[in-house]
Each structure stands twice: as C-alpha cells, then as structure tokens.
Amino acid sequence: MIIRAFVAAVALCAARVSATVTVYGATTSGAADATPTLCVGAIPCDGNVLQAVGAQQGSNPSIPVQLLTGGMNGLSIGINGYFAGFSLELSVVDKLLGEDGNRLNPIFLNLMSTITARSGKLYLRVGGNTQDKSTILANGLPDGKTIEKQADDASTTFTPNLLVSPNLLYAMSNISHMLPIKWFLGVPFNDTTNPRLLMGELGEKILGDNLLGLQLGNEPDLYHNNAIRDPNYSVTQYNSEFGEVLQDYMGDSSISNNSLFIAPSVCCGAGNGGGWKPEDVWNTGFLDEYADHLAYLSVQYYPTNNCNSSGSSVNPQDILSSTFLNHNNVQTLNAPYLNSTNIAQSLGKPFIMFETNTASCGGFSGLSDSFAAAMWVVDYSLNMAMSNFSHALYHVGGQSDYYNAFTPPTGNQTKFREWTISSTFYPMLALAETFGTSGTAQVVDLYLNNNNQYTPGYVVYEHGNPERVVLINYLTDSTGASNYTAYISVGGNATGTTGATPSSVQVKYMLASSATDKFGITWAGQTFGGAFESDGRLQGNEMIYTYACDTSNNVCAVPVPAPAVAVVFLSSDALSESAPKTTQTFGTSTSATNAANTATVNQAVLATSNGRGGGLWDASGSTSYGSSNDGGLGTTAMLTSAVLTGGLAVLGAVFVVNRGWP
C-alpha cells in the first residue's frame, strides 16, 4: 500500500489576464485614430475554440508510478535531445530564414536558439510538396528574389512551380555558422529523364558538413495526386526510377558523396490513405539495391486529413477526444513502422519521421493550434522514440496552416507586428529537456493508470538509471477534481529490489488553463505571448518546482493538474544535463517606420554569403494536395480587436502540506 506521507508540495496557479494591444495602422505607430489593420494568418486571426474534454466519471486522483533500477522491458534505442525538429516547406522558407544570406531573420534565429540551448543541436529539413517542382538557378533570379513562384495550370493540385536562388543555401549555411543547426534538403524527382541535379550539387558545396542528406522523392505514393506521375504509377516503377536518378548523381563529378540520400518517404499506406507501406518498397528489393547510398530511411505521416480530396469534411470537435486526447490512439500510430525500424537497426541506418503534424493540408482550426495539440506532440514524439525512430520533423507551411509552430506576419506588417508562436512550439522545448543531451536516453511507455487514454506517462533511462518521468493529463477541469497525484517509486515495494527513490524531485510543467486554449501556454513558467507578440525569446522567469519525497516509504508525490504535461527530474544531474545552456540572442526592432525582424547580421560572421532576396509572404498557403489554399494566398481576414486576451500571469509558488492541486 502506498502511504501518503508528510510531503511538501508546491501549489501552482496560472491565471489568464487581459492585455491591451494597440491596433496599428499601416504607416503609423499606434495612435488611437489608426485604421485597424487587416489580420492575416490562420493561427493569429481565427478565433475558433473547441470544447475541451472535462471531468470523467471514475477518474483516479492517485496514480502509482513504479520504476525499476537497472532498466525496464521495451526500452528504446538511445535518443538524442535533438530528436524533434522542423520540416520547412520550400515555397515559404525564405520568409522564415530571411530574405537572403546577408539578411537573416533574427526572430527565427532566436526561436531556434531556445531549442539548441537545450538540445545541443537541431535538425531542420527544407522541402515538401514544392521540392519536386523546383528549379534552382545557378546565377540566381534576375529580380534578386530568393524564391519565385510560377503558375502551374496543368496541375490539378495547384502546387506551384518554384524558381530558387542559391541565396537560400547561403542563408542556410550562414545560420549553421551561428547556431548548431544541420539540414536535410529536398531535391526534385519529378523528371527522371532529365533530372535536375543542381540543387544537390550546390547543397553539398555550400552547406558542406552541415548537409545531413538529400531527400530524393517526397511522398512518391501520392505522385498521381500531385500530377507528377500517371494514375497507375507503381512502387516497382518508383524503385526503378530511383535507381536511374541515383546513377545520374553517382556519375556527377560535382557530387562527392553519393551516400547521402533519404528515402523512400512514403506517407499513406500505414493508415487508410491508400498509399504504400514501407514494406511495399522493401519488397521490391529497394534496400538490397540502394542501402549503401542511403543515409536515412524515412517515412511521412499525418494521423488525420483535412484535404478537400478526402471526399468528406471532418469536424475537428469530433476527433479531438478520439484521436488527439487519447493515448490509446497514439499507441496505434507507430505500430505499422515497428518492422521497418527493426530493419533500419539491422542495417545501421537511422529511421526518421521526415514530415508529420496533426493533419495533412494545414491542420484543423481550433485543434492543430491548441494546447491539446501541444500535449499530443509530446505523447506522439515519445511514442515514436519508444518505437525506435531516431528523429521526427514537424511540418511548417504558409499563412493558412493551423499546425505551424511559428508564423511571421504577412507582407509589410513586419514593420509593426512580430511573430505568432503557436502551441506546438512549446513541446519542442519540453522534449529537448526530456531527452537530455547525452544521446543515451532510452524511452518506454509506463501504461499508467491501467493505460487510461487521458493519463499517459513515460520514463527515460540513461545507462540503466531512471532519470526523467513525463506525466500528461489530457483533461480540462478548473475545479481541480480531475487533477491527479503521481506517486513515483524507484525500486523497492514489491519489485524485490532495494528502494532507490530520491530524497526530492524537481518538476517543470507545460501548462494552459484549457486543452483548447490557443495562447496563454507556458513551459516552466515562460511564454512567447500571444498573436503577433513574439521576438523569438521566452518571456518571464523560469519556474522549477521541488517536491520533497518520503524516502521511508519510498515514494515521491507529484501533482499533475488538468490539463498539463509534467517533466519530472529524478536527480540533480538529470536536471543539470537538460537545463538550457546560454541562449544566443539576436537583436530585433519593431516600429511603424522601420521594418521589424530584418536586422542585418554582422558581415564578419557572414563572409560566405551573397545575393539578395525577399518578396512578400503573399502567396503562402498550404501546398498539400486538395487543400483549399493550395499554394495560393493563405489568409484569414478580419479586423483586429483593440483588446486581445492571452497574456499569462503565473502566481508565486506557495508551499503547502498534504494538499492537492488548488
């Protein structure tokens, strides 16, 4: 029996406050008579809020968490702190990184710096649906742009053709000289008769050791939808064509490493998408023929579909509980890949989720941009790690995409608005600190609370020792009735081993007042603010809660509010390893007369940069097949209110004895 002992617990209280925000005109600095500015962007402008899942009958307020010394069955391979990264859609990436190699975007740099300070490094991918129809021009674009879109009237997908300047690659290289970031690069595969190899050539030359690999083929099982192949395109044809283009790269004297490729990046056979399973590709002899030339084995997957081509519309409210606030569903998502992760291990290849997010075609309003999605990203990522994925990249697209972790303001609104950091950026910080920087983190699902869908939990081991525990509460209940206390024990009890429960634990929380909140989210007490409010730096003081344990009864009591993600550090070393190191900060400025977010980076640092770029974020919609905003203007237009709510105040900690969550 677990005895509730004299435990000092910290009572937390997060309160939302109203923040008055001046509505700026296009050319003025915020006078009261300014004309309201058009609000552009799915996440900052769409006010749709879903109904959260509330108290459940019979919910358990006390959940035992029994850990073992020396390890547990089902532990994953060693996972790095940079397990989670981002996939950046090629057609809009210049609006994220900066106009060109000389003028990087400091807000993007600040955001990435908050991750690398915790993870040690970061993997990013540039590519997506638009990579197959892209052409890089060695001498750049005549108008100085970095990316230029062209109409593609013959395509039924509305995915634009792209012209790309080497400015993009110089920007990527210069970012890697400022932060520990490495890149995956998508190369075109739509024309195998006359393959365009220049992107790969220049990518290798300009990025050097910061190039992780070249993705050859993006979702080839959907090529018939994207008008890249005919409707009868088969996996056997893909295998043959991959070999043909690989031979072209191998014969290219400008490519020095022909073992950098990433494939097959199939997306839609594991679920009900009608595409190919990885085994469909393996069964063609793909790995027998090409394994020596593959740096990574890859798949891409979205658990739900918001594409018009699906044949029926999906109400996000209907899938909130069944798909996202449901650990049991998360457990099914990676089962189809277990055979392939085993194959990858046998070949000594990392297996990577190359592109994923909540829903294809930009996600769902009110769901993909909610705290529910943030908690789900933690759950899904840990389950991928447990399933022996090496990395997972969450996709970022244009203005009409609800699943973006970050979105810059559109066009000339950069002069007076900053970025919108959405819910799904916060789990990147939590995950980096969960895995730590040793590269030896091994993850396993604890199947807590009889594997209840609303209360998942995981443990992370290093060198046979339990170091961190992740506890999630998917419910929303302001009364406190759905809060629970996790009673964590290491060894002892009925395990037949000596108890090794620490004298205290330290906890960081990812919090919001509701699972369906869009803003007012914090990680360890810090936030990026609300719509158009972030310069990429965390605001507020970091809050770490210390709970004394009852070593005589071999138990630590950790409260978990509804909703929340709690990361429990079982030792001071575990906390120190995960703690953010010095975060590099890149200066920004915002005014009505000076362009914000376009600070010029020190030229001594950017000695290899060249070219110019730019263009407005004016046609940055989703690029997925069937999306209502395929490659078009991605806007949700409405006039902004003079008052926005979403600032977060976290009250000071109060020590109490033998009390639940207030």
XYZ file of C-alpha atoms in Angstrom:
662
model
C 0.000 0.000 0.000
C 1.245 3.460 -0.840
C 1.121 5.651 2.240
C 0.503 9.346 1.851
C 3.309 10.855 3.840
C 4.192 14.301 5.100
C 5.089 15.779 1.687
C 5.881 19.388 0.896
C 4.037 20.118 -2.333
C 4.061 23.259 -4.386
C 0.748 24.839 -5.233
C 0.752 26.404 -8.659
C -1.807 28.735 -10.084
C -1.870 30.009 -13.651
C -4.206 32.905 -14.381
C -5.014 34.494 -17.661
C -5.055 38.266 -17.777
C -6.211 40.759 -20.351
C -3.501 42.619 -22.237
C -4.367 45.780 -24.106
C -2.761 45.847 -27.521
C -2.855 48.899 -29.749
C -4.097 48.305 -33.274
C -1.546 49.813 -35.581
C -2.220 51.384 -38.925
C -0.071 50.535 -41.900
C 2.105 53.615 -41.589
C 1.601 54.880 -38.038
C 2.966 53.804 -34.689
C -0.228 53.172 -32.842
C -2.211 56.355 -32.425
C -5.788 55.911 -31.324
C -7.056 57.111 -34.686
C -5.141 54.455 -36.635
C -7.128 52.427 -39.139
C -7.491 48.827 -37.942
C -5.058 46.543 -39.730
C -6.200 43.538 -41.723
C -5.444 40.404 -39.725
C -3.794 37.786 -41.924
C -2.958 34.276 -40.836
C -4.858 31.198 -39.723
C -3.436 30.940 -36.230
C -3.402 34.569 -35.069
C -6.714 35.528 -36.693
C -9.028 32.532 -36.435
C -10.829 32.705 -33.099
C -12.367 29.239 -33.310
C -12.122 27.467 -29.935
C -13.263 23.880 -29.443
C -14.929 22.355 -26.395
C -12.356 20.658 -24.159
C -12.858 17.236 -22.601
C -13.897 17.738 -18.986
C -14.105 15.591 -15.884
C -14.578 11.863 -16.443
C -16.535 9.600 -14.144
C -14.302 7.412 -12.021
C -11.110 9.326 -12.753
C -8.249 8.300 -10.478
C -6.777 11.037 -8.271
C -3.826 8.839 -7.173
C -1.691 7.067 -9.771
C 1.251 4.856 -8.740
C 4.370 5.008 -10.925
C 6.662 2.075 -10.171
C 10.102 2.307 -11.783
C 12.808 -0.337 -11.739
C 16.506 0.022 -11.192
C 18.704 -1.304 -13.989
C 16.173 -0.740 -16.765
C 12.745 -1.885 -17.916
C 11.428 -4.068 -20.708
C 10.801 -2.327 -24.016
C 13.382 0.445 -23.736
C 14.148 2.232 -26.987
C 17.438 2.800 -28.723
C 19.464 5.774 -27.486
C 17.713 9.042 -28.314
C 19.308 12.464 -28.702
C 17.998 15.732 -27.338
C 17.537 16.918 -30.908
C 15.074 14.125 -31.666
C 12.359 16.627 -32.617
C 12.907 19.210 -35.348
C 11.058 21.023 -38.075
C 10.260 20.406 -41.725
C 10.058 23.761 -43.529
C 8.071 23.967 -46.772
C 10.400 25.089 -49.555
C 7.958 27.568 -51.078
C 7.812 29.708 -47.921
C 11.162 29.027 -46.288
C 12.687 32.359 -47.313
C 10.025 34.120 -45.234
C 11.235 32.146 -42.228
C 15.016 32.157 -42.592
C 15.368 35.655 -44.011
C 15.440 37.476 -47.300
C 18.854 36.173 -48.287
C 22.192 35.041 -46.908
C 23.099 38.571 -45.817
C 19.866 39.365 -44.017
C 18.806 36.520 -41.787
C 15.643 36.717 -39.734
C 16.642 37.281 -36.094
C 13.290 36.089 -34.744
C 13.799 32.743 -36.450
C 17.311 32.611 -35.014
C 16.025 33.413 -31.536
C 13.424 30.664 -31.741
C 15.917 28.070 -32.886
C 18.344 29.224 -30.213
C 15.818 28.451 -27.472
C 15.834 24.840 -28.711
C 19.567 24.402 -29.329
C 20.323 25.798 -25.858
C 18.505 22.704 -24.545
C 19.180 20.065 -27.208
C 22.764 20.854 -28.176
C 21.888 20.943 -31.863
C 18.884 20.900 -34.178
C 17.940 19.165 -37.425
C 15.849 21.075 -39.972
C 14.514 19.996 -43.330
C 13.823 22.247 -46.308
C 11.499 20.626 -48.823
C 7.967 19.301 -49.050
C 5.449 19.085 -51.876
C 7.034 22.014 -53.670
C 10.529 20.476 -53.905
C 9.662 18.219 -56.854
C 8.599 21.165 -58.994
C 11.523 23.377 -58.032
C 14.451 24.519 -60.143
C 17.480 26.241 -58.682
C 19.208 28.770 -60.934
C 22.990 28.943 -60.524
C 23.083 32.690 -61.192
C 20.061 33.493 -59.045
C 16.846 35.188 -60.021
C 17.013 38.352 -62.125
C 14.889 40.343 -59.677
C 17.023 39.363 -56.700
C 14.379 37.214 -55.028
C 15.259 34.017 -53.206
C 12.137 32.107 -54.292
C 9.731 32.908 -57.090
C 6.503 31.044 -57.707
C 5.162 30.343 -61.166
C 1.684 29.279 -62.194
C 1.185 25.618 -62.975
C -2.103 25.493 -64.815
C -1.607 21.872 -65.873
C -1.547 20.575 -62.312
C -4.706 19.539 -60.537
C -3.024 20.114 -57.169
C -2.299 23.813 -57.542
C 1.179 23.216 -56.125
C 3.272 25.973 -57.687
C 6.413 25.561 -59.710
C 9.311 27.254 -57.958
C 12.425 29.031 -59.115
C 15.036 29.104 -56.370
C 18.163 31.205 -55.944
C 21.364 29.897 -54.283
C 20.701 32.715 -51.784
C 18.603 30.148 -49.914
C 21.510 27.768 -49.482
C 23.782 30.584 -48.346
C 21.196 31.606 -45.766
C 21.048 28.017 -44.504
C 24.840 27.820 -44.354
C 25.163 31.095 -42.510
C 22.551 30.032 -39.964
C 24.657 26.935 -39.320
C 27.663 29.151 -38.655
C 25.671 30.961 -35.969
C 23.761 28.079 -34.372
C 24.371 24.296 -34.245
C 21.840 23.502 -36.961
C 22.173 20.897 -39.693
C 19.959 20.448 -42.734
C 18.064 17.917 -44.794
C 17.483 19.187 -48.323
C 14.765 18.091 -50.750
C 15.807 17.686 -54.391
C 13.464 17.349 -57.397
C 12.359 13.937 -58.580
C 9.534 14.801 -60.963
C 11.593 14.388 -64.155
C 13.746 11.269 -64.165
C 14.600 11.548 -67.861
C 16.250 14.933 -67.476
C 16.943 15.108 -63.749
C 17.855 18.462 -62.246
C 20.902 17.767 -60.096
C 21.989 21.328 -59.403
C 20.164 21.621 -56.060
C 22.108 18.618 -54.783
C 25.385 19.892 -56.243
C 25.094 23.351 -54.710
C 23.654 21.982 -51.495
C 26.699 19.828 -50.934
C 29.097 22.592 -51.967
C 27.568 25.401 -49.912
C 26.358 23.502 -46.839
C 29.330 21.157 -46.581
C 29.280 19.128 -43.362
C 26.029 20.824 -42.356
C 24.191 18.871 -45.062
C 22.730 15.743 -43.468
C 21.181 14.297 -46.581
C 19.278 14.761 -49.829
C 15.664 13.645 -49.974
C 15.059 12.037 -53.346
C 11.299 11.710 -53.747
C 8.682 13.277 -51.478
C 5.633 11.074 -50.877
C 6.011 9.141 -54.154
C 2.897 7.148 -53.302
C 0.921 10.380 -53.845
C 2.593 11.367 -57.101
C -0.557 10.532 -59.040
C -2.475 13.081 -56.928
C 0.150 15.736 -57.493
C 0.157 15.262 -61.283
C 3.790 14.172 -61.163
C 3.069 10.645 -62.427
C 0.150 8.940 -64.114
C -2.620 7.302 -62.049
C -1.120 3.828 -62.491
C 2.277 4.715 -61.072
C 3.538 1.727 -59.096
C 6.058 1.030 -56.385
C 8.036 -1.065 -58.868
C 8.328 1.924 -61.186
C 9.462 4.048 -58.247
C 12.194 1.561 -57.409
C 13.425 1.607 -60.995
C 13.326 5.388 -61.318
C 15.124 5.877 -58.013
C 17.938 3.755 -59.385
C 18.061 5.735 -62.615
C 18.382 9.094 -60.877
C 20.813 7.680 -58.338
C 23.037 6.642 -61.236
C 22.912 10.206 -62.535
C 24.083 11.523 -59.169
C 26.794 8.875 -58.964
C 28.049 9.934 -62.377
C 28.047 13.620 -61.457
C 31.595 14.790 -60.721
C 30.157 17.744 -58.786
C 28.715 15.361 -56.156
C 31.441 13.936 -53.949
C 29.255 11.881 -51.595
C 26.669 9.596 -53.181
C 25.645 8.024 -49.875
C 23.638 10.968 -48.547
C 20.200 10.065 -49.839
C 16.984 9.814 -47.838
C 14.160 7.529 -48.952
C 11.538 6.276 -49.543
C 9.464 8.942 -47.684
C 6.176 7.157 -48.378
C 3.272 8.599 -46.481
C -0.018 6.926 -46.819
C -0.063 3.166 -46.564
C 0.320 2.783 -42.812
C -3.188 4.108 -42.165
C -6.133 4.299 -44.539
C -4.552 6.691 -47.005
C -4.400 4.259 -49.911
C -0.679 4.760 -50.416
C 2.300 2.456 -49.986
C 3.555 0.846 -46.823
C 7.321 0.840 -46.285
C 7.199 -2.936 -46.783
C 5.783 -2.378 -50.272
C 9.014 -0.557 -51.094
C 11.295 -3.007 -49.281
C 9.683 -5.921 -51.158
C 10.890 -4.521 -54.487
C 14.496 -5.132 -53.405
C 14.959 -1.421 -52.738
C 17.243 -1.882 -49.757
C 19.228 -4.666 -51.378
C 19.997 -2.367 -54.286
C 20.372 1.045 -52.650
C 21.119 0.676 -48.918
C 24.760 1.680 -49.396
C 23.623 5.022 -50.803
C 21.070 5.814 -48.094
C 21.973 7.915 -45.066
C 18.460 7.600 -43.583
C 15.338 5.522 -44.081
C 12.293 7.767 -43.960
C 8.522 7.857 -43.832
C 5.988 10.682 -43.612
C 2.663 10.505 -41.842
C -0.296 12.604 -40.728
C -2.853 10.893 -38.475
C -5.791 12.860 -39.896
C -6.687 14.503 -43.175
C -8.097 17.967 -43.814
C -7.696 17.821 -47.591
C -10.684 18.511 -49.813
C -9.752 15.453 -51.844
C -10.642 13.189 -48.926
C -14.267 13.197 -50.045
C -15.751 14.314 -46.758
C -15.175 17.138 -44.352
C -14.012 16.477 -40.807
C -15.305 18.399 -37.820
C -12.273 18.826 -35.528
C -14.516 18.690 -32.459
C -15.462 15.148 -33.430
C -11.847 13.912 -33.396
C -10.446 15.947 -30.501
C -11.047 13.255 -27.888
C -10.906 10.131 -30.034
C -7.706 10.964 -31.909
C -5.709 13.564 -30.017
C -6.648 13.486 -26.341
C -6.254 9.736 -26.452
C -3.055 7.925 -25.550
C -4.556 4.635 -26.733
C -4.830 6.044 -30.240
C -1.270 7.367 -30.115
C -0.092 3.853 -29.284
C -1.523 2.600 -32.593
C 0.122 5.221 -34.805
C 3.638 3.800 -34.793
C 2.831 0.093 -34.675
C 2.877 -0.168 -38.512
C 6.502 1.017 -38.516
C 7.993 -1.373 -35.960
C 9.109 -3.847 -38.606
C 10.798 -1.053 -40.557
C 12.565 0.384 -37.508
C 13.921 -3.116 -36.851
C 15.117 -3.325 -40.456
C 16.782 0.067 -40.128
C 18.620 -1.048 -36.998
C 19.826 -4.198 -38.733
C 21.277 -2.014 -41.494
C 22.749 0.526 -39.091
C 20.524 3.258 -40.537
C 18.551 5.885 -38.602
C 14.799 5.711 -39.218
C 13.211 9.147 -39.361
C 9.695 10.556 -39.429
C 10.553 13.054 -42.123
C 7.308 15.022 -42.080
C 4.367 14.909 -39.707
C 1.875 17.035 -37.835
C -1.709 16.886 -36.618
C -3.448 16.753 -40.018
C -2.436 16.957 -43.652
C -3.314 20.048 -45.663
C -2.550 22.526 -42.919
C -4.320 21.016 -39.930
C -7.632 21.909 -38.285
C -8.909 25.214 -36.936
C -9.142 25.143 -33.154
C -7.373 21.793 -32.861
C -3.973 21.985 -34.527
C -3.322 25.369 -32.910
C -4.434 24.340 -29.398
C -2.817 23.158 -26.186
C -4.322 19.761 -26.967
C -2.034 19.573 -29.992
C 0.941 20.555 -27.818
C 0.270 17.724 -25.372
C -0.325 15.321 -28.253
C 3.039 16.242 -29.824
C 4.756 15.253 -26.568
C 2.854 11.957 -26.405
C 3.303 11.132 -30.098
C 7.000 12.046 -30.105
C 7.773 9.932 -27.056
C 5.900 7.042 -28.624
C 7.931 7.439 -31.813
C 11.120 7.446 -29.762
C 9.959 4.307 -27.938
C 9.313 2.740 -31.375
C 12.951 3.412 -32.342
C 12.536 6.383 -34.615
C 15.717 8.457 -34.474
C 14.141 11.809 -35.333
C 10.754 13.395 -36.046
C 10.244 16.579 -38.071
C 7.049 18.621 -37.599
C 5.961 20.485 -40.707
C 5.665 24.268 -41.020
C 3.875 25.802 -44.005
C 2.260 29.070 -45.004
C -0.179 31.561 -43.541
C -3.234 29.324 -43.959
C -1.765 26.411 -41.997
C -3.097 25.848 -38.489
C -0.372 23.402 -37.481
C 2.528 25.847 -37.761
C 4.681 26.106 -34.663
C 5.574 29.662 -35.694
C 4.264 32.110 -38.270
C 5.694 35.515 -39.243
C 3.380 38.411 -40.030
C 2.485 38.888 -43.646
C 3.984 41.416 -46.060
C 4.731 44.885 -44.756
C 3.076 44.060 -41.405
C 6.577 43.054 -40.306
C 7.050 46.811 -39.788
C 4.779 46.830 -36.744
C 3.985 43.233 -35.845
C 6.075 40.405 -34.566
C 5.702 36.643 -34.931
C 2.969 34.353 -33.668
C 4.327 31.371 -31.763
C 1.739 28.643 -31.616
C 1.057 25.827 -29.199
C 3.189 23.240 -30.984
C 6.441 25.105 -30.415
C 6.322 24.592 -26.648
C 6.634 20.781 -26.780
C 9.921 21.174 -28.659
C 11.400 22.685 -25.515
C 9.821 20.061 -23.265
C 11.038 17.206 -25.463
C 14.594 18.534 -25.679
C 14.772 18.668 -21.891
C 13.108 15.262 -21.556
C 15.724 13.524 -23.693
C 18.720 15.470 -22.400
C 21.989 15.845 -24.272
C 23.791 12.569 -23.504
C 22.437 10.738 -26.557
C 21.783 7.723 -24.322
C 18.147 8.446 -23.387
C 16.008 5.307 -23.640
C 12.242 5.686 -23.530
C 9.431 3.359 -22.577
C 5.680 3.763 -22.102
C 4.567 3.186 -18.496
C 0.950 2.278 -19.418
C -0.134 4.335 -16.417
C -3.469 4.134 -14.702
C -4.413 0.890 -16.472
C -3.392 2.521 -19.737
C -6.080 5.172 -19.392
C -6.397 7.327 -22.515
C -6.234 10.609 -20.590
C -3.217 9.996 -18.342
C -0.204 8.766 -20.346
C 3.239 8.511 -18.824
C 6.761 7.657 -19.948
C 10.116 7.147 -18.275
C 13.543 7.987 -19.693
C 16.539 5.885 -18.652
C 20.216 6.665 -19.103
C 22.822 3.960 -18.503
C 20.256 1.808 -16.728
C 19.083 4.528 -14.360
C 15.667 6.210 -14.470
C 16.365 9.919 -14.947
C 13.125 11.610 -16.033
C 9.427 10.841 -15.985
C 6.854 12.505 -18.246
C 3.277 12.714 -16.992
C 0.365 14.020 -19.080
C -3.165 14.950 -18.073
C -5.360 15.447 -21.147
C -8.459 16.528 -19.201
C -9.603 20.097 -18.572
C -11.217 20.794 -15.232
C -10.984 24.139 -13.469
C -12.495 22.667 -10.287
C -9.391 20.584 -9.613
C -11.406 17.366 -9.439
C -9.533 15.915 -12.442
C -6.065 16.729 -11.149
C -4.110 13.692 -10.063
C -1.063 12.941 -7.957
C 1.565 10.576 -9.325
C 3.275 8.542 -6.603
C 6.695 7.723 -8.049
C 8.838 4.928 -6.603
C 12.235 3.710 -7.784
C 12.795 0.090 -6.864
C 11.603 -1.220 -3.517
C 7.975 -2.053 -2.779
C 7.075 -5.348 -4.485
C 9.939 -5.277 -7.001
C 12.286 -7.378 -4.906
C 14.998 -4.738 -5.208
C 16.325 -2.133 -2.830
C 14.402 1.115 -2.841
C 16.239 3.923 -4.640
C 13.690 6.721 -4.540
C 15.452 10.108 -4.330
C 15.028 12.496 -1.416
C 13.431 15.061 -3.733
C 12.479 15.617 -7.354
C 12.267 18.717 -9.492
C 9.487 19.319 -11.990
C 8.848 21.564 -14.961
C 5.315 21.971 -16.279
C 3.833 22.788 -19.660
C 0.574 24.499 -18.731
C -2.566 26.157 -20.062
C -5.933 26.762 -18.480
C -7.691 24.541 -21.049
C -6.717 21.920 -23.610
C -8.353 24.069 -26.268
C -6.502 27.283 -25.439
C -4.515 28.749 -28.310
C -2.356 31.097 -26.259
C -1.589 31.569 -22.583
C 0.660 28.498 -22.751
C 3.820 28.238 -20.664
C 6.810 25.951 -20.412
C 8.412 26.148 -16.966
C 6.591 29.416 -16.362
C 7.824 31.109 -19.547
C 5.858 32.065 -22.640
C 6.179 33.533 -26.134
C 2.994 35.542 -25.684
C 0.010 35.786 -27.988
C -0.701 36.660 -31.607
C 1.932 38.885 -33.247
C 3.717 39.308 -29.899
C 6.969 37.347 -30.079
C 10.513 38.349 -30.968
C 11.519 34.704 -30.553
C 12.650 34.995 -26.946
C 10.984 33.421 -23.942
C 9.410 35.902 -21.557
C 9.162 35.575 -17.790
C 11.167 33.753 -15.167
C 11.805 30.035 -15.363
C 9.883 28.151 -12.662
C 11.123 24.794 -11.386
C 9.184 23.088 -8.597
C 10.885 20.961 -5.968
C 8.906 18.239 -4.189
C 10.287 16.528 -1.105
C 9.968 12.745 -1.201
C 9.140 10.308 1.577
C 12.179 8.052 1.463
C 10.986 5.999 4.438
C 8.023 4.909 2.341
C 9.962 5.019 -0.951
C 7.647 7.461 -2.724
C 7.601 10.915 -4.310
C 4.249 12.652 -4.758
C 3.996 14.844 -7.867
C 0.762 16.736 -8.625
C -0.408 16.925 -12.255
C -3.178 19.457 -12.993
C -5.827 19.142 -15.673
C -4.526 19.886 -18.256
C -0.720 19.692 -18.127
C 2.494 17.975 -19.111
C 4.912 17.439 -16.217
C 8.572 16.536 -16.731
C 9.961 15.095 -13.502
C 13.730 15.136 -12.975
C 14.751 12.357 -10.631
C 18.232 13.700 -9.901
C 20.112 16.971 -9.917
C 22.328 15.561 -12.666
C 19.286 14.863 -14.833
C 18.112 18.436 -14.356
C 21.556 19.890 -14.994
C 22.013 17.889 -18.181
C 18.689 19.122 -19.545
C 18.922 22.706 -18.328
C 19.129 25.331 -21.093
C 22.671 26.491 -21.622
C 23.472 30.027 -22.718
C 20.837 31.065 -25.256
C 22.176 33.212 -28.077
C 20.018 36.270 -28.641
C 19.712 38.105 -31.936
C 18.515 41.699 -31.840
C 15.189 42.762 -33.310
C 13.290 46.014 -33.564
C 9.661 46.821 -34.222
C 8.197 50.206 -35.144
C 5.810 51.657 -37.641
C 8.530 53.332 -39.620
C 11.343 50.786 -39.501
C 10.987 47.242 -40.725
C 10.974 44.803 -37.859
C 12.597 41.402 -37.921
C 15.060 42.259 -40.690
C 18.145 43.070 -38.677
C 21.345 42.849 -40.704
C 23.648 40.193 -39.315
C 27.315 41.023 -38.708
C 29.053 40.745 -42.060
C 32.211 39.342 -40.493
C 30.138 36.325 -39.489
C 28.561 36.001 -42.924
C 31.703 36.081 -45.002
C 30.392 33.426 -47.372
C 27.018 34.978 -48.027
C 25.903 36.538 -51.267
C 22.883 37.664 -53.189
C 19.653 39.347 -52.319
C 16.183 38.065 -51.710
C 12.829 38.984 -50.365
C 9.348 39.126 -51.688
C 6.238 39.300 -49.560
C 4.572 36.476 -47.692
C 1.703 36.965 -50.072
C 1.033 33.565 -51.573
C 1.917 31.246 -48.795
C -0.990 28.891 -48.414
C -0.891 25.157 -47.978
C 0.881 23.201 -50.698
C -0.774 19.875 -49.969
C -2.970 18.083 -52.456
C -6.618 19.008 -52.142
C -6.168 21.881 -49.762
C -8.489 24.788 -50.345
C -5.480 27.081 -50.226
C -3.009 25.053 -52.318
C -0.137 27.412 -52.959
C -2.498 30.340 -53.032
C -2.991 33.318 -50.817
C -3.245 31.904 -47.311
C -5.254 34.440 -45.352
C -7.971 34.541 -42.798
C -9.011 38.155 -43.000
C -10.757 40.047 -40.252
C -10.263 43.315 -38.451
C -8.291 43.021 -35.265
C -9.804 43.980 -31.964
C -8.225 46.748 -29.978
C -8.010 44.432 -26.996
C -6.538 40.926 -27.136
C -6.636 38.429 -24.319
C -3.946 35.842 -23.834
C -1.238 37.209 -21.579
C -0.348 34.801 -18.814
C 0.429 35.545 -15.217
C 1.852 32.772 -13.062
C 1.440 33.448 -9.376
C 4.289 32.802 -6.991
C 4.749 29.342 -5.529
C 3.245 28.655 -2.129
C 4.380 25.651 -0.118
C 1.563 23.650 1.397
C 1.304 20.350 3.207
C -0.849 17.386 2.196
C -2.970 19.306 -0.259
C -3.948 18.511 -3.807
C -3.742 20.897 -6.699
C -5.663 24.083 -5.792
